[in-house]
Every structure is written in structure tokens, then in C-alpha cells.
Coordinates of C-alpha atoms in Angstrom, one line a residue:
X1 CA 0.0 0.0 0.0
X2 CA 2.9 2.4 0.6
X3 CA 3.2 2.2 -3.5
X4 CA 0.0 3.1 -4.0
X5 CA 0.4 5.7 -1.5
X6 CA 3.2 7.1 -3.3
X7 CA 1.8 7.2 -6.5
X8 CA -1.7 8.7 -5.5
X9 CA 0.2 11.5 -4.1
X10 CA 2.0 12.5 -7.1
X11 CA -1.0 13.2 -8.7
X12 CA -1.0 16.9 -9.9
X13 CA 2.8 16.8 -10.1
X14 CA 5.1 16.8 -13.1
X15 CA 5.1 13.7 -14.6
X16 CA 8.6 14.3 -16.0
X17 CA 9.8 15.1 -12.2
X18 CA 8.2 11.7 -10.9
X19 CA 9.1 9.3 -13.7
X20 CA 12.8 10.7 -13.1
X21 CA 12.4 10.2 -9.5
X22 CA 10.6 6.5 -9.5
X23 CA 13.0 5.4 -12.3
X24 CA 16.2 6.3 -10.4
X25 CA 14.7 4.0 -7.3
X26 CA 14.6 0.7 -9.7
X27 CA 18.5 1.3 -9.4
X28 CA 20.5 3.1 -6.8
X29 CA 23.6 3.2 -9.4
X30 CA 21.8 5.0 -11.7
X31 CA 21.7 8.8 -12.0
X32 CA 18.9 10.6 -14.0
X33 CA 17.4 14.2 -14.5
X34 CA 14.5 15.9 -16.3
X35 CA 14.3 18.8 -18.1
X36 CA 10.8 20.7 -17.4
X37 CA 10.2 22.0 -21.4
X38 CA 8.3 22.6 -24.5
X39 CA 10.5 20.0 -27.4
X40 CA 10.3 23.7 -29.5
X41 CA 13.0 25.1 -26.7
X42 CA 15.0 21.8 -26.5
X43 CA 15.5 22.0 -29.9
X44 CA 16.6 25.6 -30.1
X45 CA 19.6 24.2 -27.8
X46 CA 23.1 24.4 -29.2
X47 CA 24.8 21.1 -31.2
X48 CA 27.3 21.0 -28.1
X49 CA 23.6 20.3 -26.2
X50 CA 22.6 16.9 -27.9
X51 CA 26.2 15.6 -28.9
X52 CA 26.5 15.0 -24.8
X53 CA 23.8 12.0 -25.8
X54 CA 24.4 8.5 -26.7
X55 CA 20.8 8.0 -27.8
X56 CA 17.3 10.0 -27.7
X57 CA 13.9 8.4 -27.3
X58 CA 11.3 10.4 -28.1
X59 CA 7.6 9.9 -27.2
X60 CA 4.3 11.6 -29.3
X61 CA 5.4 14.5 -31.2
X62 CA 4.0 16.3 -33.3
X63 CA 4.5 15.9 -37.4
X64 CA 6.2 19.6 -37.4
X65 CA 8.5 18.4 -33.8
X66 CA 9.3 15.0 -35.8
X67 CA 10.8 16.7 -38.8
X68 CA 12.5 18.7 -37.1
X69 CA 14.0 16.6 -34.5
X70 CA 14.8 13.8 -36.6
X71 CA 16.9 16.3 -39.2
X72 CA 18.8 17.4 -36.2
X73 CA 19.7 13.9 -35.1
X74 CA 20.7 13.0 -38.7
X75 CA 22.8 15.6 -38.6
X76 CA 24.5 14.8 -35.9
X77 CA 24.4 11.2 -36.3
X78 CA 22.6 10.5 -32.5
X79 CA 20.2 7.5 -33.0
X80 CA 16.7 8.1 -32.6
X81 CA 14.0 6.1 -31.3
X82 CA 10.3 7.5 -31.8
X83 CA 7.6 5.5 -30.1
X84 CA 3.8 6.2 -30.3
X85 CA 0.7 4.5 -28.9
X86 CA -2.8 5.4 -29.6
X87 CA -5.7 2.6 -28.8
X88 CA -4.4 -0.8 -28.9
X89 CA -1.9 -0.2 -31.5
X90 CA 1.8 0.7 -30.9
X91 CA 4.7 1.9 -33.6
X92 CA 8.0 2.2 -33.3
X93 CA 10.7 3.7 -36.2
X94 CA 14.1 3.9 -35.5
X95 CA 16.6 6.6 -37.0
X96 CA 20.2 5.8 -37.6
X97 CA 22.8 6.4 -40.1
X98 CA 24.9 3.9 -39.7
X99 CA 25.6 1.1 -37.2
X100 CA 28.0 -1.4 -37.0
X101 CA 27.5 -4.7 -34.9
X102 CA 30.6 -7.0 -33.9
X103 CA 28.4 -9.6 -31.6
X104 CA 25.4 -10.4 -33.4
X105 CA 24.4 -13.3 -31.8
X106 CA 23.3 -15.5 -35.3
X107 CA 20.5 -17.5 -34.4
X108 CA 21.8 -20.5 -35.5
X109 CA 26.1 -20.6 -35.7
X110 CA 27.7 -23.7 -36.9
X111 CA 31.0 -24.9 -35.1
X112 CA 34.4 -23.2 -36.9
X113 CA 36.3 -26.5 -36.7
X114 CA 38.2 -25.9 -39.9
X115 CA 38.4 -29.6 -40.6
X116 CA 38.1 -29.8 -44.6
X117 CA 41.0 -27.4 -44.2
X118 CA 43.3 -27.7 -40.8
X119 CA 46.2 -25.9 -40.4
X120 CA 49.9 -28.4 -40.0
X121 CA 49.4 -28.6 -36.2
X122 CA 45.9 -29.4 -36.0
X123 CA 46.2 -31.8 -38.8
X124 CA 49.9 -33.6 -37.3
X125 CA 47.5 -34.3 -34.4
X126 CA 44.6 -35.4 -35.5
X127 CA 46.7 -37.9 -37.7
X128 CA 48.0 -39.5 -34.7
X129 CA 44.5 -41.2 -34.2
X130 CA 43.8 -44.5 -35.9
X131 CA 40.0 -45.5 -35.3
X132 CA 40.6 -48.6 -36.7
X133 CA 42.9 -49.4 -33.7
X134 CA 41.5 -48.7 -31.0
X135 CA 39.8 -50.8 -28.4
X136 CA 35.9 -50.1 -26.6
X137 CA 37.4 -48.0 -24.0
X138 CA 39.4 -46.2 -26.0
X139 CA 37.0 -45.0 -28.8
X140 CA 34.1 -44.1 -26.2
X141 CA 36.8 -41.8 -25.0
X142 CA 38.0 -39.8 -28.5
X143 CA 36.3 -36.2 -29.4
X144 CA 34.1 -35.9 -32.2
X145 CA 35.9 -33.9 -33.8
X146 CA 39.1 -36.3 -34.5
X147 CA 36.5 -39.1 -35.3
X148 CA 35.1 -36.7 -37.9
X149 CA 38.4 -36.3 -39.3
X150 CA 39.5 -39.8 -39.5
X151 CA 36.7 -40.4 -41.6
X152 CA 36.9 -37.4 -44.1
X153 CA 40.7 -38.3 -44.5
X154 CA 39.1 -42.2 -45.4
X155 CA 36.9 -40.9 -47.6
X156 CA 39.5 -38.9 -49.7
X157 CA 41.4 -41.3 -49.9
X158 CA 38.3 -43.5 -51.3
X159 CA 38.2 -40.3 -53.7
X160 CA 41.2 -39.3 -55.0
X161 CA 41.3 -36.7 -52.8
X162 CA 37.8 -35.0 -52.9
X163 CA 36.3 -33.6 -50.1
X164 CA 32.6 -34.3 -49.6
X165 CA 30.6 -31.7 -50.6
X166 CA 26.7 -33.1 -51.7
X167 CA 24.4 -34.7 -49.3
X168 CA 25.4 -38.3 -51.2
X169 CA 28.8 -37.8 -49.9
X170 CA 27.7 -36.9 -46.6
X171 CA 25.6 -39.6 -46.2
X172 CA 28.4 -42.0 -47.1
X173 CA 30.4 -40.3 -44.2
X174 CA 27.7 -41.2 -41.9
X175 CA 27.0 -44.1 -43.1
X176 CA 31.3 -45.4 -42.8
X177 CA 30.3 -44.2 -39.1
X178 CA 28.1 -46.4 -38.1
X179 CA 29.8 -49.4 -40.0
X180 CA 32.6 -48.7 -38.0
X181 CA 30.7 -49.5 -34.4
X182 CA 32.6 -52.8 -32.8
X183 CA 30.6 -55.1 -30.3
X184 CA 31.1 -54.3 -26.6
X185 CA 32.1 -56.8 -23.9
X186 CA 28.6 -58.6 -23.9
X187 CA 28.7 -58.7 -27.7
X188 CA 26.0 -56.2 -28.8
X189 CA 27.0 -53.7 -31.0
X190 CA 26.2 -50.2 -30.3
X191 CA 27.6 -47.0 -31.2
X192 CA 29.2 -44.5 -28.7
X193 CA 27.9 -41.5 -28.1
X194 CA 30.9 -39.4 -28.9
X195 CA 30.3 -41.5 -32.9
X196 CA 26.5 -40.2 -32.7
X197 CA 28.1 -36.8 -31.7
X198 CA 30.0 -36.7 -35.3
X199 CA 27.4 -38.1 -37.2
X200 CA 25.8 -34.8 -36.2
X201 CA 28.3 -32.6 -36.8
X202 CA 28.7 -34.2 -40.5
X203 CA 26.2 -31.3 -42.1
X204 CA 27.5 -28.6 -40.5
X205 CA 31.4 -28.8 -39.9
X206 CA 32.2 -30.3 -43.6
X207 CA 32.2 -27.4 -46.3
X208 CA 34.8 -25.3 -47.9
X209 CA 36.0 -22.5 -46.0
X210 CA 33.9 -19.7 -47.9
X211 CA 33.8 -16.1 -47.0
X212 CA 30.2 -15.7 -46.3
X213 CA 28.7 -13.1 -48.6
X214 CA 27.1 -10.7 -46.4
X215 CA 31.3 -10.6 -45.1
X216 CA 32.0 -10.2 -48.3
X217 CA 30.1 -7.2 -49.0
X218 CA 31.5 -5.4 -45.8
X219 CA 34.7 -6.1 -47.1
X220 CA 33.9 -4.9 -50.9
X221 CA 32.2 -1.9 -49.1
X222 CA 33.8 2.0 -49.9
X223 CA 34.1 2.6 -46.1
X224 CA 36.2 -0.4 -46.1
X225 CA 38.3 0.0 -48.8
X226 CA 38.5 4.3 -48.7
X227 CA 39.5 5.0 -45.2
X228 CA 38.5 8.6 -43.8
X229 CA 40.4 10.6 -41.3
X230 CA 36.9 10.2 -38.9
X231 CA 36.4 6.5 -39.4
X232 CA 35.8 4.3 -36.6
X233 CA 37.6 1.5 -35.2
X234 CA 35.3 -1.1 -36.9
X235 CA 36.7 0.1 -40.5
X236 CA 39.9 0.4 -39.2
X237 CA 39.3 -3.6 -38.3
X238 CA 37.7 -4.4 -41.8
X239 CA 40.3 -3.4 -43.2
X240 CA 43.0 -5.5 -41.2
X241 CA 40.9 -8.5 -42.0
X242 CA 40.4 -8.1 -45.7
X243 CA 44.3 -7.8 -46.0
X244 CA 43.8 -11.3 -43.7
X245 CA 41.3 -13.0 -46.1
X246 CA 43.1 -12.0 -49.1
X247 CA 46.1 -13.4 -47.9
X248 CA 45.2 -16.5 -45.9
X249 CA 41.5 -17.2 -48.0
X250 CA 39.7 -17.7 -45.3
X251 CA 38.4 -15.9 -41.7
X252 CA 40.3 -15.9 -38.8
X253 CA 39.7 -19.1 -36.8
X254 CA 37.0 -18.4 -33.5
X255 CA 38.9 -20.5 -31.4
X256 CA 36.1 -21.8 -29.0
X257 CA 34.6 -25.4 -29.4
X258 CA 31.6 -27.0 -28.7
X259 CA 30.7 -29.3 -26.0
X260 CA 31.8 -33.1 -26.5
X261 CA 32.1 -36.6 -24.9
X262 CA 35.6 -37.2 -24.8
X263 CA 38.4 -37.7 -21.4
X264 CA 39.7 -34.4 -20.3
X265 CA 43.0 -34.8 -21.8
X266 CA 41.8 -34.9 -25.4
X267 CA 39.4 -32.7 -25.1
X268 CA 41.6 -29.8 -23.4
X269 CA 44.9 -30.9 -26.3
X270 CA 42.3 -29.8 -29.1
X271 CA 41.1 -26.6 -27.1
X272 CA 44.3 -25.6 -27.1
X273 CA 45.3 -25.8 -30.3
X274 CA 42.6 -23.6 -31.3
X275 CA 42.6 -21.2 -28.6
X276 CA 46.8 -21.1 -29.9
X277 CA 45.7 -20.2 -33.3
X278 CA 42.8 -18.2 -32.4
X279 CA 45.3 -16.3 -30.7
X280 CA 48.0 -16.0 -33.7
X281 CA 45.8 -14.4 -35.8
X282 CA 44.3 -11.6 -33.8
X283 CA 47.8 -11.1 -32.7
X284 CA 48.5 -10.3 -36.8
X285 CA 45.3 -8.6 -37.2
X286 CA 45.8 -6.4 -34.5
X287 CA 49.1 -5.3 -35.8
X288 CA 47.6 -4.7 -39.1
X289 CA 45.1 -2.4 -37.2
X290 CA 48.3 -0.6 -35.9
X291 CA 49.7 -0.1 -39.3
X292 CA 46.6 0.9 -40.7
X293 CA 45.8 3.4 -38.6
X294 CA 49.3 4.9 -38.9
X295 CA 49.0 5.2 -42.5
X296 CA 45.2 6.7 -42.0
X297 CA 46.6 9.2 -39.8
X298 CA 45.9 8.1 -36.4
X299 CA 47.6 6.5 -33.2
X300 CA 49.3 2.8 -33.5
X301 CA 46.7 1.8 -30.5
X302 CA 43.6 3.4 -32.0
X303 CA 42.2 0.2 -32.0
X304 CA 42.4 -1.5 -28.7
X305 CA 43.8 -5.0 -29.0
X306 CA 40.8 -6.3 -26.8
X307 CA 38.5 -5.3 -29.3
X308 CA 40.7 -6.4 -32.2
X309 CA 40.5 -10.0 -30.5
X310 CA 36.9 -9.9 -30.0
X311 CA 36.6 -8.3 -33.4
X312 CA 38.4 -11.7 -34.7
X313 CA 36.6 -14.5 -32.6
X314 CA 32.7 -12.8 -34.0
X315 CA 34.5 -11.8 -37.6
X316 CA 32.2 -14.4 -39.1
X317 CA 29.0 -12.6 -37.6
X318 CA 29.7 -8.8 -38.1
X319 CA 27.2 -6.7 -38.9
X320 CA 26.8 -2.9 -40.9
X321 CA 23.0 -1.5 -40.9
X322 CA 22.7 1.9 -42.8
X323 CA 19.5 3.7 -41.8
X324 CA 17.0 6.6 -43.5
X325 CA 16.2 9.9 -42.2
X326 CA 12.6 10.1 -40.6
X327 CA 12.0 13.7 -42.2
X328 CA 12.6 11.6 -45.9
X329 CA 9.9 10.1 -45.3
X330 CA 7.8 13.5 -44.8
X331 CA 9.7 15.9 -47.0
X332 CA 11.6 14.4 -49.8
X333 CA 10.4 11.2 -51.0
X334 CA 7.1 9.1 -50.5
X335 CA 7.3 5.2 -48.7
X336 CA 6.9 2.6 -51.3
X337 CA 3.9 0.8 -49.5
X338 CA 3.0 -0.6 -52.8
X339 CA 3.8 -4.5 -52.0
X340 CA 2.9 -4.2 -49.0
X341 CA -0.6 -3.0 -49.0
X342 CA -1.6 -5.6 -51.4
X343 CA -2.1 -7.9 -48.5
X344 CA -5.2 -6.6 -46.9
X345 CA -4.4 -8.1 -43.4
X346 CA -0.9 -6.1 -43.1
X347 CA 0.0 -4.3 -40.2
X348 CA 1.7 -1.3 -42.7
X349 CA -2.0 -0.3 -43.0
X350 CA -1.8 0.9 -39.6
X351 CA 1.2 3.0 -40.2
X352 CA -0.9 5.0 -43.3
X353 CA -3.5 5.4 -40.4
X354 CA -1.2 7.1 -37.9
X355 CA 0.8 9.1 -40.7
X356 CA -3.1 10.3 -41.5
X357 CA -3.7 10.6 -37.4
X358 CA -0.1 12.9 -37.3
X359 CA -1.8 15.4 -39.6
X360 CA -4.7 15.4 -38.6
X361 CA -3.4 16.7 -35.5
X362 CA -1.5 18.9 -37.0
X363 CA -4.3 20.5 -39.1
X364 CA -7.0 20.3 -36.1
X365 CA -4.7 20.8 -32.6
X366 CA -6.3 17.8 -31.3
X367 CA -6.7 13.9 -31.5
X368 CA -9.9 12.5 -33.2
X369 CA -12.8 11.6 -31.6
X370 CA -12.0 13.3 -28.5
X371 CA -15.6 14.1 -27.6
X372 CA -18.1 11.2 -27.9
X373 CA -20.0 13.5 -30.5
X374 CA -17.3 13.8 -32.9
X375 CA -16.7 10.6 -33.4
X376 CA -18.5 10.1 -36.8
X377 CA -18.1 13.1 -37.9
X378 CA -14.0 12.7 -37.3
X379 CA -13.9 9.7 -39.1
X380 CA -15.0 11.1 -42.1
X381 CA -12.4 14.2 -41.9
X382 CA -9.7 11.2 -41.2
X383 CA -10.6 8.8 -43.8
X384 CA -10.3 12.3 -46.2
X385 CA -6.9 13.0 -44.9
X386 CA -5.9 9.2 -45.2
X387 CA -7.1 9.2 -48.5
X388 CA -4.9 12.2 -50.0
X389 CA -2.0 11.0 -48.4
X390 CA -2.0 7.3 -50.1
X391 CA -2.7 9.4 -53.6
X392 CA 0.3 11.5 -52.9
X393 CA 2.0 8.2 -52.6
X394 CA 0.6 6.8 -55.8
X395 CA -1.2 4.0 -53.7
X396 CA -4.8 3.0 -55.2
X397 CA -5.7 0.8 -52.3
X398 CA -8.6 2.0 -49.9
X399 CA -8.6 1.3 -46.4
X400 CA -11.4 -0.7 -44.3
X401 CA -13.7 2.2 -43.0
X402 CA -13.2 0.1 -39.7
X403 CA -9.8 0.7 -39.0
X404 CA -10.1 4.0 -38.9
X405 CA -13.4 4.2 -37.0
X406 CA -11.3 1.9 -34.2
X407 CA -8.2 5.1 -33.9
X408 CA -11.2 7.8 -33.8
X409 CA -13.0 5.7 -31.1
X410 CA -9.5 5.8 -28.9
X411 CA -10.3 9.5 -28.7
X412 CA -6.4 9.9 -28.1
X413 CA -6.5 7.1 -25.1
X414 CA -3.0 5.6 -24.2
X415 CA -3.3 2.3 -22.5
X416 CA -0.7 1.5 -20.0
X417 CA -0.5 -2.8 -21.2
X418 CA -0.1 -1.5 -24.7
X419 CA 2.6 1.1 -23.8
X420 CA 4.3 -1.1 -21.6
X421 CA 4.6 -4.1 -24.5
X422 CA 6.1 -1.0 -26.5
X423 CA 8.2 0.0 -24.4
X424 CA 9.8 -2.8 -23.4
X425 CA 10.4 -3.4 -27.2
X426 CA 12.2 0.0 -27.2
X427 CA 14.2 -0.4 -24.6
X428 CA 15.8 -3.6 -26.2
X429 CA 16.4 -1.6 -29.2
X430 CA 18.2 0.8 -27.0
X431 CA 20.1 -1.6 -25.4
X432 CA 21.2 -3.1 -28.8
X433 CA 22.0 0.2 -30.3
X434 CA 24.0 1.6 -27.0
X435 CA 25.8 -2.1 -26.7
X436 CA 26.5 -3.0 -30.5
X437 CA 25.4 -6.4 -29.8
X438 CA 22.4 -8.0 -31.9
X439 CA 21.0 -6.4 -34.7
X440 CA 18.4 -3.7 -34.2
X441 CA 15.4 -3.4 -36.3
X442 CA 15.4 -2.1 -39.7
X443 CA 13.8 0.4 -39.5
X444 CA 9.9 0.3 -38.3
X445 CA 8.0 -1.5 -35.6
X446 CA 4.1 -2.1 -35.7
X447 CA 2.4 -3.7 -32.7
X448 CA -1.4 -4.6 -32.7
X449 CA -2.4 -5.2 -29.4
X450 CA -6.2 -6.4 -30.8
X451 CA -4.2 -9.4 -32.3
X452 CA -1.3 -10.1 -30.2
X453 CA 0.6 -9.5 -33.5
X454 CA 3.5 -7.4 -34.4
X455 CA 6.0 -6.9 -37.9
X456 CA 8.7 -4.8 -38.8
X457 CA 8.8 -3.0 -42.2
X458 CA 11.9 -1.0 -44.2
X459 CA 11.0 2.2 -45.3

């Protein structure tokens, strides 16, 4: 009750004071202040004012504020998140001109075991297992990986010298797997669980050691390859690893593994070995960054070697998202909505409706169908608005007289479960933005709260 009480007495009060003040409890090492002001005189603040800014978040502007804060973010390349809720229906669009992601965390990220390809140490020890040779004990005790090898090496050799690359191949490899189970001291012949473990990793550890293409288009890329004075650390990296890929033909090596059955000692000998090399290469990487950022005019340890090494083990899963400028979208050019609107159950229909719902706010000073009796006749003056703005796109569909009756009858009603789903939703796009790990959303966020559903659109 002492919440409640709390709460109940800040009614009357600023709401900026209060959510400063209630925030900054959640977390005793957090500081946090509010500025008590119109977004006209925030904006009328110098550059030196919103450079001191990692990030801004803002919440129901107006069209006019919009423009005009999101060409003054541009500018100064600050990310910007703009959030809206009316009703059951949320939108988020976020602004940013470039951002680069190291840690991307891929969904699904197959082992770098380099076995198609080892380098001389990893291959002078994996050579020093026979499978053939060894006795119950001793196989239920080998890694996966060596297992794998052995029989990759077999088949070559059945192949003069031809790696498997179609699924026949690989199922031949699998198949040589299980022939090679022996029977255990009761005379039933099973295969170990460390065999089933390379049986799995068949599909996903044998393949040639390609450059994936979305690396290869980071690499081909004119920040890349036409370093500026003002460039960040991540081109200063790309650039160190193309030289690497161009010399060695491949990425640098990750240099974790994943889990296995296998005795310590094995398991820890191969960890090593890639940890070593792992290791190697950053180390040459890094120095490349050095030299590279000499020659681009900068200090030898512009790039810190930690993130050179972390740079190194993720190369495989880095990331370059270029954004668009809000105010575009108002001023300069008209969204191509065109394939999207063709499916009458999209959610994009709800972002014509709020574009329509920012002007009409703009042209009337207030939200429609604010008073039950203007309801209807909102709708209509809405559903005009709508209409103009899909012809100055060059869109002929129509939208369901519905959907917009649903906005008018919110009457400008924010719902706290609908802005809490959308702001947790911002927040992680903060988080990912102010941490460069994951990839944010490109570039705008609908939530329909009616449904339970949500999608994200370019634009």
C-alpha cells in the first residue's frame, strides 16, 4: 500500500519530475534528471547540447517536432527512437545512419572446426589417431571432432582426394560411421555416443571454407576499402581482415569449441590448439590495425587489442546496418507501401492510419474523436486526410472504414498494457544500439495489441 500511496500523491505533479524520480529508485547506481520543457525550446539548444547523448527516445510528437527533431539527429548522427501509442496499437521507427554490430548473436552458428582445411598442427595431431585401432574404452573416450576427421581423411582417400561436398557424400560419411561400431564386452554392437556426436556434426562442420557473402560485402564496401580521417575503429578492423582474407582465404579461426564426450586430456589438447591459433591471428590482425591506422593518420593503438580480438573470434557474424532519415519520409520522397498493401491483413495499414492521425493533429490541434460527439463526424475528416496522403504516394488501395473508426473511437486514449509491451520493445532496441550487440530493427516497428501481433517493415 505504501506504493500506492506514493503514487496517488504525485497526482498533480510533473510527470517528468516523478518518472525521473521513480526510475532512479529501480537502481541506486543510476543517476537521472528531467528537463521541465516545451520540445520547441530543446531543440533551439546548441549542437554542443545533444552531442553530450548517446541515444534520444522520443515519445508523441508532433509531425512539425518530428521533422525537425529527426533532421537534427541526422545531422549529428545520434540515433533516434520514436515511439507512439494510440488505442491498442503501438509503432516504433528507429533513425540511424549507420551502425556497426561485432556480436550479433546469429541464431543458428555452426561450429568453426576448420576440418576440410586444418592448419599443419591441427592436422599432425589429428593424424596421430587410428580408429581402426583402438579398443571399446578407448573409442568411447575420443572427441568428435578427431572421429570426424578420420573419416573425411578415409573418404579422400576412397576419392582421390575429394572432399565431400553433396548430401550423397555426406551420407556415405555417416553411413562409414556407423559401420565402424565394434561389439562391446557382452557382444551387442552399439555405437558410442561421442560416434552419434559426429554423425551430427557431419552437415555442418564439412564445407569449404567460404567467405560468407554478407562478409564479403563489408569487405567490398567503400568505407572499407576508402578509409577517412573520422572513421571508426570497426573500418579500421575491416580493413586489417580483408588484408587477412586475401592473404590466408579464409576468416580468422573463433577458437572456441563445442561441447563433447571425450576424457579431459583430449578434449583440453584440441582446445588448445585452437585457442593457440585463435590467438595467432588476432595477434597479426591487431598489428595490421596498428599499421593501418598509422597510414590513415591516427595513433598505433587506435584500435584496442581487446577489441581487435573480440573483433576476430565474431568476424564471421559482423554486422553494418545503414538507416534513413525520418524527415525523408515527410519531405523528400514518398514510402513505397506498394507491395505491402496488397495484403489486406498487413499491419503497414496501420502505419498510413497514424501518418493520417499525425496530420490530422496537425491541421485540427487535437486527437480525433476526442468528444463522444465527434466521433462520426472525425472519421469522415480522417478517412479524407488518409485518402490524400496514399494518392500523394501513388497507392490506389482503400482502407477498411473500420480501421479507422477503431483510432477515432480511442479519442487519443494511451493504455498502459499496450505502452508497456512497446516500451519494453524499445528499450531492447536501446540496449542493442548503446551495446552494439544484436542487430536492431530495420527500420519500423508495428504492434497490434487487438491481435497479439507485431511486424517490422523498411522504409
Amino acid at each position: 500500500m505504501k506504493t500506492l500511496a506514493q503514487n496517488s500523491e504525485s497526482i498533480g505533479e510533473s510527470r517528468a519530475e516523478c518518472t525521473a524520480y521513480y526510475l532512479c529508485k529501480l537502481n541506486v547506481d543510476v543517476l537521472g534528471d528531467y528537463i521541465e520543457t516545451s520540445p520547441d525550446y530543446i531543440l533551439s539548444n546548441p549542437d554542443a547540447f545533444f552531442t553530450e547523448f548517446d541515444l534520444v527516445i522520443a515519445t508523441d510528437l508532433s509531425e512539425k517536432m518530428l521533422i525537425a527533431f529527426s533532421q537534427r539527429m541526422w545531422r549529428l548522427n545520434i540515433p533516434l527512437i520514436v515511439c507512439r501509442t494510440i488505442g491498442f496499437l503501438g509503432y516504433i521507427r528507429l533513425q540511424v545512419k549507420e551502425h556497426t554490430v561485432i556480436e550479433s548473436h546469429p541464431d543458428n552458428e555452426n561450429p568453426d572446426l576448420r576440418l576440410s582445411n586444418p592448419w599443419p598442427e591441427l592436422e599432425s595431431h589429428l593424424q596421430k589417431t587410428d580408429i581402426s585401432k583402438l579398443d571399446s574404452k578407448e573409442r568411447s573416450q575420443v572427441p568428435a571432432i578427431t572421429i570426424l576427421y578420420y573419416f573425411i581423411s578415409k573418404f579422400k582417400q576412397e576419392h582421390n582426394g575429394v572432399l565431400p561436398s553433396t548430401r550423397e557424400d555426406k551420407n556415405e560419411i555417416r553411413k562409414m560411421i556407423r559401420e565402424s561400431a565394434i561389439n562391446d564386452e557382452n557382444g551387442v554392437r552399439l555405437l558410442e555416443e561421442n560416434f552419434e556426436e559426429a554423425i551430427r556434426l557431419v552437415n555442418t562442420c564439412i564445407s569449404s571454407e567460404t567467405i560468407p557473402q554478407h562478409i564479403k560485402d563489408i569487405l567490398d564496401d567503400n568505407c572499407c576499402i576508402n578509409l577517412t580521417e573520422d572513421c571508426p575503429p570497426f573500418w579500421i578492423m575491416c580493413a586489417a581482415l580483408k588484408e587477412f582474407v586475401e592473404s590466408e582465404g579464409a576468416l580468422p579461426v573463433r577458437g572456441t569449441l563445442p561441447d563433447m564426450t571425450s576424457d579431459s586430456e583430449s578434449y583440453i589438447k584440441l582446445q588448445q590448439l585452437y585457442q593457440s591459433k585463435a590467438q595467432e591471428q588476432a595477434e597479426a590482425i591487431y598489428r595490421k590495425c596498428g599499421q593501418i591506422a598509422v597510414n590513415n593518420g591516427a595513433h598505433q593503438d587506435f584500435v584496442l587489442e581487446s577489441e581487435a580480438k573480440r573483433f576476430c573470434k565474431h568476424a564471421s557474424e559482423i554486422h553494418v546496418m545503414r538507416g534513413s532519415c525520418i524527415a525523408d519520409e515527410y519531405t523528400k520522397h514518398c514510402p513505397d507501401l506498394s507491395s505491402y498493401l496488397e495484403d489486406p491483413d498487413s499491419l503497414i495499414f496501420y502505419y498510413v492510419i497514424l501518418r493520417g492521425l499525425e496530420r490530422y493533429i496537425g491541421e485540427f490541434n487535437t486527437y480525433p474523436g476526442q468528444y463522444d460527439d465527434h466521433v462520426e463526424p472525425d472519421v469522415l475528416k480522417l478517412k479524407t486526410i488518409i485518402g490524400k496522403l496514399l494518392n500523394e504516394w501513388g497507392c490506389t488501395q482503400i482502407l477498411r472504414e473500420e480501421r479507422v473508426h477503431e483510432i477515432c473511437r480511442y479519442g487519443g486514449a494511451e493504455l498502459h498494457s499496450v505502452s508497456a509491451v512497446l516500451g519494453g520493445a524499445a528499450a531492447h532496441e536501446a540496449i542493442k544500439l548503446l551495446t552494439r550487440q544484436y542487430k536492431p530493427l530495420n527500420n519500423t516497428f508495428i504492434y497490434d495489441a487487438i491481435t497479439s501481433t507485431s511486424a517490422t517493415y523498411t522504409l
